[in-house]
Coordinates of C-alpha atoms in Angstrom, one line a residue:
Chain A
M268 CA 51.4 45.8 37.7
T269 CA 51.7 43.9 41.3
R270 CA 54.5 42.1 42.2
F271 CA 52.5 38.8 42.1
E272 CA 51.5 39.7 38.6
D273 CA 55.1 40.4 37.7
E274 CA 56.5 37.3 39.1
L275 CA 54.0 35.2 37.6
K276 CA 54.9 36.6 34.2
N277 CA 58.4 35.4 35.0
N278 CA 57.1 32.0 35.8
N279 CA 57.3 32.4 39.4
F280 CA 54.5 31.9 41.8
V281 CA 54.9 33.8 44.7
C282 CA 52.3 34.7 47.4
S283 CA 52.4 37.0 50.3
K284 CA 53.1 35.1 53.8
C285 CA 52.6 36.8 57.2
T286 CA 55.7 38.0 59.2
K287 CA 54.0 37.6 62.5
C288 CA 52.1 34.4 62.1
Q289 CA 53.7 32.8 59.2
H290 CA 50.3 32.0 57.3
F291 CA 50.2 32.2 53.5
V292 CA 47.7 35.0 52.5
W293 CA 45.6 34.0 49.6
P294 CA 44.9 35.9 47.4
P295 CA 48.1 37.9 47.9
S296 CA 47.6 41.0 50.2
E297 CA 49.6 43.7 52.0
F298 CA 47.7 42.5 55.3
C299 CA 47.8 39.0 57.0
N300 CA 43.8 37.4 56.9
K301 CA 44.4 36.0 59.8
C302 CA 46.0 38.4 62.2
L303 CA 46.2 41.7 60.1
G304 CA 50.2 41.3 60.3
D305 CA 52.5 42.8 57.7
T306 CA 53.3 40.4 54.9
V307 CA 56.4 39.6 52.7
W308 CA 56.7 37.9 49.3
E309 CA 57.5 34.3 49.4
P310 CA 57.9 31.6 46.7
V311 CA 55.1 28.9 46.6
S312 CA 56.0 25.3 46.5
K313 CA 55.5 23.6 43.1
S314 CA 54.0 20.4 44.6
A315 CA 50.0 20.6 44.7
K316 CA 47.2 18.3 45.7
L317 CA 44.1 17.9 43.1
V318 CA 41.1 19.3 44.9
E319 CA 38.5 19.0 41.9
I320 CA 38.8 18.2 38.1
S321 CA 36.4 19.0 35.0
S322 CA 37.2 19.5 31.4
K323 CA 36.2 21.8 28.3
D324 CA 36.9 20.4 24.9
G325 CA 39.0 17.8 26.0
K326 CA 41.2 19.7 28.3
S327 CA 41.0 19.3 31.9
F328 CA 40.9 22.1 34.3
C329 CA 41.1 21.9 37.8
I330 CA 41.3 23.3 41.6
A331 CA 44.6 22.7 42.9
E332 CA 45.9 23.3 46.5
F333 CA 49.4 24.7 47.6
E334 CA 50.6 24.8 50.8
G335 CA 47.7 23.6 52.5
N336 CA 45.3 26.8 51.9
I337 CA 46.4 28.5 48.5
R338 CA 43.7 27.1 46.0
V339 CA 43.7 28.1 42.3
F340 CA 42.1 27.0 39.1
G341 CA 44.4 26.0 36.4
T342 CA 44.7 23.6 33.4
I343 CA 46.2 20.0 33.6
S344 CA 48.5 19.4 30.6
D345 CA 48.6 15.5 30.7
S346 CA 45.8 13.4 29.3
L347 CA 45.7 11.4 32.5
R348 CA 42.5 11.8 34.6
P349 CA 43.7 12.0 38.4
N350 CA 41.3 11.8 41.2
P351 CA 40.8 14.6 43.9
G352 CA 43.9 14.2 46.4
H353 CA 46.5 13.2 43.8
G354 CA 49.5 15.0 43.5
L355 CA 50.2 17.8 41.0
V356 CA 53.3 19.7 39.8
L357 CA 53.1 23.2 38.6
E358 CA 54.9 23.0 35.5
Y359 CA 54.2 26.7 34.3
C360 CA 52.8 30.0 35.5
S361 CA 52.2 33.2 33.6
Y362 CA 50.1 36.3 33.7
D363 CA 48.0 37.9 30.8
D364 CA 45.0 39.8 32.0
T365 CA 44.4 36.8 34.5
P366 CA 46.8 34.2 36.3
K367 CA 47.4 31.3 34.4
F368 CA 48.7 27.7 36.2
V369 CA 49.6 24.7 34.3
F370 CA 49.9 21.5 36.2
S371 CA 51.2 18.0 35.3
V372 CA 50.2 15.0 37.4
E373 CA 52.8 13.6 39.8
Chain B
M2 CA 12.1 45.2 66.3
K3 CA 9.0 46.4 64.7
R4 CA 7.1 43.8 62.3
V5 CA 8.1 44.6 58.8
A6 CA 5.7 43.8 55.8
I7 CA 6.0 43.8 52.1
A8 CA 2.9 45.6 50.8
A9 CA 3.3 46.0 47.1
A10 CA 5.6 44.8 44.2
G11 CA 6.1 45.4 40.6
I12 CA 8.2 43.8 37.9
T13 CA 9.0 43.9 34.1
K14 CA 9.2 41.5 31.4
F15 CA 12.8 39.9 31.5
N16 CA 14.1 40.3 28.1
K17 CA 17.0 42.1 25.9
T18 CA 15.6 45.6 25.0
E19 CA 17.2 48.9 24.1
K20 CA 15.7 50.3 27.5
P21 CA 18.3 51.9 29.5
L22 CA 18.5 50.8 33.3
D23 CA 16.7 53.8 34.8
S24 CA 13.6 53.1 32.5
L25 CA 13.6 49.7 33.5
M26 CA 13.5 50.5 37.0
L27 CA 10.9 53.1 36.6
S28 CA 8.9 50.6 34.9
S29 CA 8.9 48.2 37.7
I30 CA 8.1 51.2 40.0
R31 CA 5.1 52.6 38.4
P32 CA 2.5 49.6 38.9
I33 CA 3.2 50.0 42.6
F34 CA 1.7 53.4 42.8
E35 CA -0.8 52.6 40.4
N36 CA -2.0 49.4 42.3
A37 CA -1.3 50.4 46.1
K38 CA -4.4 51.4 48.0
D39 CA -2.8 54.2 49.6
L40 CA 0.6 55.0 48.8
E41 CA 1.9 58.2 47.5
Q42 CA 5.7 59.1 46.4
N43 CA 5.9 61.4 49.3
D44 CA 5.2 58.6 51.9
V45 CA 8.5 56.8 50.9
D46 CA 11.4 57.8 53.2
V47 CA 13.8 55.1 51.9
V48 CA 14.9 54.3 48.3
L49 CA 17.6 51.5 47.9
T50 CA 18.6 50.5 44.3
S51 CA 20.5 47.1 43.6
T52 CA 22.3 46.7 40.4
N53 CA 26.0 45.9 39.0
A54 CA 25.9 48.6 36.3
N55 CA 28.5 50.5 38.3
R56 CA 26.3 53.7 38.6
N57 CA 26.8 56.3 40.5
Y58 CA 24.0 58.1 42.7
L59 CA 21.6 55.8 41.2
A60 CA 19.4 55.5 44.3
N61 CA 19.1 59.5 44.1
I62 CA 18.4 59.4 40.3
I63 CA 15.8 57.0 40.7
S64 CA 14.2 58.7 43.3
E65 CA 14.2 62.1 41.6
L66 CA 12.8 60.5 38.3
S67 CA 10.1 58.8 40.4
G68 CA 9.3 61.9 42.4
I69 CA 10.3 60.7 45.7
K70 CA 12.4 62.8 48.0
P71 CA 13.4 60.3 50.4
K72 CA 15.4 60.5 53.9
I73 CA 17.8 57.9 53.0
S74 CA 18.7 56.7 49.3
H75 CA 21.7 54.5 48.2
S76 CA 22.8 51.6 46.4
V77 CA 23.3 48.2 47.7
E78 CA 25.5 46.0 45.4
S79 CA 26.7 42.3 46.0
L80 CA 26.6 40.7 42.6
C81 CA 23.7 38.1 42.4
N82 CA 22.2 38.6 45.8
S83 CA 22.3 42.2 45.7
G84 CA 18.5 42.3 45.4
T85 CA 18.1 40.6 48.9
N86 CA 20.9 42.7 50.4
S87 CA 18.9 45.6 49.5
L88 CA 15.6 44.0 51.1
V89 CA 17.5 43.3 54.2
S90 CA 18.8 47.0 54.4
A91 CA 15.4 48.1 53.9
Y92 CA 14.4 45.6 56.9
A93 CA 16.6 47.1 59.2
Y94 CA 15.8 50.7 58.6
V95 CA 12.1 49.7 59.1
S96 CA 12.2 47.2 62.0
S97 CA 14.6 49.7 63.8
G98 CA 12.1 52.6 63.6
L99 CA 14.3 54.8 61.4
A100 CA 12.1 54.6 58.5
D101 CA 8.5 53.7 57.8
V102 CA 8.3 53.0 54.1
A103 CA 11.2 51.6 51.9
L104 CA 11.0 51.3 48.2
V105 CA 13.5 48.7 47.0
V106 CA 14.4 48.4 43.3
G107 CA 16.9 46.1 41.6
G108 CA 17.7 45.8 37.9
D109 CA 20.5 45.3 35.5
K110 CA 21.3 44.8 31.7
S111 CA 22.6 41.9 30.0
D112 CA 25.7 43.5 29.4
N113 CA 26.4 45.0 32.9
P114 CA 29.7 44.4 34.0
G115 CA 29.0 42.4 36.9
L116 CA 28.7 38.7 35.2
V117 CA 32.3 38.1 36.3
L118 CA 34.1 38.6 39.4
N119 CA 37.5 39.9 38.1
W120 CA 39.0 40.4 41.6
D121 CA 38.9 36.6 42.1
M122 CA 42.3 35.6 40.9
A123 CA 42.1 32.2 42.2
R124 CA 39.9 31.7 39.3
G125 CA 42.9 31.8 37.2
E126 CA 42.0 31.9 33.5
Y127 CA 38.9 30.2 34.4
V128 CA 36.9 33.4 35.1
H129 CA 33.4 32.6 34.0
P130 CA 30.6 31.1 36.2
I131 CA 30.5 28.1 34.0
F132 CA 33.8 26.8 35.5
W133 CA 32.9 27.2 39.2
S134 CA 29.5 25.4 38.2
S135 CA 31.5 22.7 36.6
M136 CA 33.5 22.0 39.9
F137 CA 30.3 21.9 42.0
T138 CA 29.0 19.4 39.4
S139 CA 32.0 17.3 39.2
A140 CA 32.1 17.1 43.1
H141 CA 28.5 16.4 43.5
M142 CA 28.5 13.7 40.6
R143 CA 31.5 11.8 42.3
K144 CA 30.0 11.9 46.0
Y145 CA 26.5 11.3 44.9
G146 CA 26.8 9.6 41.6
T147 CA 24.4 12.6 40.2
S148 CA 24.1 12.1 36.2
L149 CA 23.9 14.7 33.6
E150 CA 20.3 13.5 33.1
D151 CA 19.5 14.5 36.6
L152 CA 21.0 17.8 36.0
A153 CA 18.7 18.3 32.8
Y154 CA 15.5 17.7 34.6
V155 CA 16.1 20.8 36.8
S156 CA 16.4 22.6 33.6
V157 CA 13.3 21.0 31.9
K158 CA 11.2 21.8 35.0
N159 CA 12.2 25.0 35.3
H160 CA 11.8 26.2 31.7
K161 CA 8.4 24.3 32.1
N162 CA 7.4 26.4 35.1
A163 CA 8.5 29.4 33.2
L164 CA 5.9 29.1 30.6
D165 CA 3.3 30.2 33.0
N166 CA 5.3 33.3 33.7
P167 CA 4.4 36.2 31.7
Y168 CA 7.6 38.1 32.7
A169 CA 10.2 35.1 31.8
Y170 CA 12.9 35.4 29.6
F171 CA 12.1 32.1 28.0
E172 CA 8.6 31.6 26.2
K173 CA 9.2 28.1 25.3
S174 CA 9.6 24.6 26.8
F175 CA 12.8 22.1 26.2
S176 CA 12.4 18.5 26.3
L177 CA 15.0 16.4 28.1
E178 CA 16.5 15.5 24.7
D179 CA 16.7 19.2 24.1
V180 CA 18.8 20.1 27.3
M181 CA 20.7 16.9 27.1
A182 CA 21.7 17.9 23.4
S183 CA 22.7 21.6 24.0
K184 CA 25.8 22.7 23.6
N185 CA 28.5 21.4 26.0
L186 CA 30.0 24.3 27.7
T187 CA 32.2 22.0 29.8
E188 CA 32.1 18.1 30.3
N189 CA 29.1 18.7 32.6
V190 CA 27.6 21.8 31.9
R191 CA 25.3 22.4 29.0
L192 CA 24.0 25.5 27.6
L193 CA 20.5 24.8 28.8
D194 CA 21.9 24.0 32.4
C195 CA 22.8 27.8 32.6
S196 CA 20.6 30.9 33.4
M197 CA 20.7 33.6 31.0
P198 CA 22.0 37.1 31.7
C199 CA 19.2 39.5 30.5
D200 CA 17.4 42.7 31.0
G201 CA 14.9 43.3 33.8
A202 CA 13.8 45.2 36.9
A203 CA 11.7 44.4 39.9
A204 CA 10.6 46.3 43.0
I205 CA 8.8 46.1 46.3
V206 CA 7.6 48.1 49.1
V207 CA 9.0 47.2 52.6
C208 CA 7.0 49.0 55.3
S209 CA 6.0 49.0 58.8
E210 CA 2.8 47.2 60.1
D211 CA 1.0 50.3 60.4
R212 CA 1.7 51.5 56.9
A213 CA 1.1 48.0 55.7
K214 CA -2.3 48.0 56.9
K215 CA -2.9 51.6 54.7
I216 CA -1.3 50.4 51.6
T217 CA -2.9 46.8 51.0
D218 CA -5.3 44.4 52.6
T219 CA -2.8 41.2 52.4
P220 CA 0.5 42.2 53.7
I221 CA 3.2 39.6 53.7
W222 CA 5.6 39.6 56.6
I223 CA 9.3 39.0 56.5
S224 CA 9.5 36.8 59.7
G225 CA 13.1 35.4 58.8
I226 CA 16.4 36.5 57.5
G227 CA 19.7 34.6 57.4
Q228 CA 23.0 36.0 55.4
K229 CA 26.4 34.5 55.2
T230 CA 29.1 35.4 53.4
I231 CA 32.2 32.9 53.5
S232 CA 34.7 34.8 51.0
A233 CA 34.8 36.4 48.0
S234 CA 37.0 33.8 46.1
F235 CA 35.2 30.9 44.8
T236 CA 38.1 28.4 45.8
K237 CA 37.4 29.2 49.6
N238 CA 34.2 26.9 49.2
N239 CA 36.0 23.7 51.0
D240 CA 33.1 21.2 50.4
L241 CA 32.3 21.5 46.6
S242 CA 29.4 19.1 47.0
S243 CA 28.0 21.6 49.4
M244 CA 27.3 25.4 50.0
E245 CA 28.6 26.5 53.3
S246 CA 26.9 29.9 53.2
T247 CA 23.5 28.6 52.2
K248 CA 23.7 26.1 55.1
N249 CA 24.5 29.0 57.5
A250 CA 22.1 31.5 56.1
V251 CA 19.3 29.0 56.1
A252 CA 19.8 28.0 59.5
D253 CA 19.6 31.6 60.9
A254 CA 16.4 32.3 58.9
Y255 CA 14.5 29.2 60.2
R256 CA 15.7 30.3 63.7
M257 CA 14.5 33.9 63.2
S258 CA 11.2 32.8 61.9
N259 CA 10.8 29.7 64.2
K260 CA 10.0 27.7 61.1
T261 CA 11.4 24.5 60.0
V262 CA 11.5 23.1 56.4
D263 CA 8.3 21.2 57.0
D264 CA 6.6 24.8 57.2
I265 CA 7.8 26.1 54.0
D266 CA 5.0 25.7 51.1
V267 CA 6.6 27.5 48.6
V268 CA 10.4 28.3 47.7
E269 CA 12.3 30.4 45.1
L270 CA 16.0 29.4 45.1
H271 CA 18.9 30.5 43.1
D272 CA 19.3 28.0 40.3
A273 CA 22.3 29.9 38.5
F274 CA 23.0 26.5 37.0
S275 CA 21.3 23.1 37.5
I276 CA 23.5 21.9 39.9
C277 CA 22.8 24.7 42.2
E278 CA 19.3 23.8 42.7
I279 CA 20.2 20.0 43.6
I280 CA 22.6 21.0 46.3
E281 CA 20.6 24.1 47.6
L282 CA 17.6 21.7 48.0
E283 CA 19.7 19.4 50.0
D284 CA 21.6 22.0 52.0
M285 CA 18.2 23.8 52.9
G286 CA 16.8 20.6 54.3
F287 CA 14.3 19.6 51.7
C288 CA 15.8 16.2 51.1
Q289 CA 18.8 14.2 52.5
K290 CA 22.2 15.0 51.1
G291 CA 22.4 13.1 47.9
Q292 CA 18.5 12.9 47.2
G293 CA 18.5 16.3 45.3
A294 CA 18.1 15.0 41.9
K295 CA 15.5 12.6 42.9
F296 CA 13.6 15.3 44.8
V297 CA 13.9 17.5 41.5
R298 CA 12.3 14.2 39.5
D299 CA 9.8 14.0 41.8
L300 CA 8.6 17.6 41.3
Y301 CA 8.7 17.1 37.3
D302 CA 6.9 13.9 37.4
T303 CA 4.0 15.2 39.5
S304 CA 4.0 18.8 37.8
D305 CA 4.6 20.3 41.8
K306 CA 5.4 23.7 41.2
M307 CA 6.7 24.1 44.9
I308 CA 10.2 24.8 44.0
N309 CA 10.9 28.0 41.7
P310 CA 7.3 28.2 40.4
R311 CA 8.3 31.2 38.0
G312 CA 10.9 29.1 36.4
G313 CA 13.9 30.1 38.5
L314 CA 16.6 32.0 37.0
I315 CA 17.0 29.4 34.5
G316 CA 13.7 29.6 33.0
A317 CA 13.0 33.3 33.9
G318 CA 16.5 34.9 33.3
H319 CA 18.9 36.4 35.5
P320 CA 19.3 40.2 35.5
L321 CA 21.7 40.2 38.4
G322 CA 20.5 43.1 40.6
A323 CA 16.7 42.2 39.8
T324 CA 16.9 38.5 40.6
G325 CA 16.6 38.8 44.4
I326 CA 13.9 41.3 44.1
A327 CA 11.9 39.0 41.5
Q328 CA 12.5 36.3 43.6
V329 CA 10.7 38.1 46.6
V330 CA 8.2 39.4 44.2
E331 CA 7.3 35.7 43.0
I332 CA 6.7 34.7 46.7
Y333 CA 4.6 37.8 47.6
Q334 CA 2.3 36.9 44.7
Q335 CA 2.3 33.4 45.7
L336 CA 1.5 34.1 49.5
T337 CA -1.1 36.7 48.3
G338 CA -2.8 34.1 46.1
N339 CA -2.1 36.4 43.1
A340 CA 0.2 33.8 41.2
E341 CA -2.5 32.9 38.7
K342 CA -1.3 29.9 36.8
R343 CA 1.6 29.3 38.9
Q344 CA -0.3 29.6 42.0
V345 CA 0.9 26.7 44.8
S346 CA -2.4 25.9 46.5
D347 CA -2.8 27.1 50.1
A348 CA 0.8 28.7 50.3
K349 CA 1.2 30.6 53.6
T350 CA 5.0 30.2 54.3
G351 CA 7.5 30.9 51.5
L352 CA 11.3 30.9 51.4
V353 CA 13.5 33.0 49.2
H354 CA 17.1 31.9 48.6
N355 CA 19.5 34.2 46.7
M356 CA 23.5 33.7 46.2
S357 CA 26.5 35.2 44.8
A358 CA 29.6 34.3 43.1
G359 CA 29.5 30.4 43.4
S360 CA 27.9 30.6 46.8
T361 CA 30.6 32.6 48.5
S362 CA 27.8 34.6 49.7
S363 CA 23.9 33.6 50.4
T364 CA 20.8 35.5 51.7
V365 CA 17.6 33.3 52.5
L366 CA 14.3 34.9 53.6
V367 CA 11.3 33.4 55.2
L368 CA 8.1 35.1 54.5
E369 CA 4.6 34.5 55.7
S370 CA 1.1 35.6 54.8

């Protein structure tokens, strides 16, 4: 179990951030994917932006973007159907074989 | 660099069988040695295998089982475009002069573990490929007004084309109503919009000009290659109404071959899902952005087999490691005039497009008679 997965299990979304160029490295890695510098774990903002949306069995799923470059698939808990660019808030995250992200519409 | 040819090909029926992977691969290799004019096992100095079966030492095992003692043998894996990645490696060995004759064989079983890229944690709990397909579809529908009916026509056309392909997984046609009524997997992806994982293998011989003339009277030349990987994570695709890796790869392949889209007579493209064919047609220049659906509809209305004559992945099935090689086999048959009922008349230049993991990686080949 990695620190990333452990933190997700505790409802904390953390990601690695480069100590040299301050870039959030997604997916998390020991090394920065821009400058190969060392990284440390940093909390990720709960604010996200909707990139794209669809639904399955009436439940909306989406790609959301955090911090300008961390894009993840997740579930939208509201019945609202926002357009790309709309603000989302990370309500809940977890880990059970795969990461799990649940958003509400801002 | 030396000229490089494809001089022989073999393929198995795509289906679901009890046959192990080795046996499938050997079944695709056997017709090559049965039909080639002058080719013995000891002429082969490279054996490359492509599969997602996590099999150790497979190229050496296949070499032993087929009576070949190659100089170079190894596997090439890149999920869905493993097959064309193998071919590109074979091209490099032959064009550099390091080898003269390469046997490239791809195969997979439907239960091989390569269907889902577990590494990609950006997919969250939405790990199955239908979810990335749904995102491409949402983006294209929003930007260009693409409809569910437009998507269905891709499936109807490709299943219809597959009826003339004796190696195809599907052996029946589906009407527009059948596709529209097939199970909704997401709001914009139905079951019949999807390619079907299945068992199958395909093989080709890649060789130098001198060797090609001994093996066949109708060599097909590999004149253009383009490959691009933008990432392994699906969410690194910035514009979801387009496929960046495909645009990069096709530009390189056209440049290397000194061809343009107007020179292409027949195409095998990677329709893992209906939306893929529409986007790829646009991104490879066969029509303007937003006109892919109309292009497909025109092909269907005129029974034009130019795009995916063997039925594509949707009609022919998708045994991952075999798919790229099977696409090459089809274009080889088309350009040698041996595609039977699927033959596109007067086909002289063909294009193969094979991609992986939500278009994070694409390979494009230009082949010429």
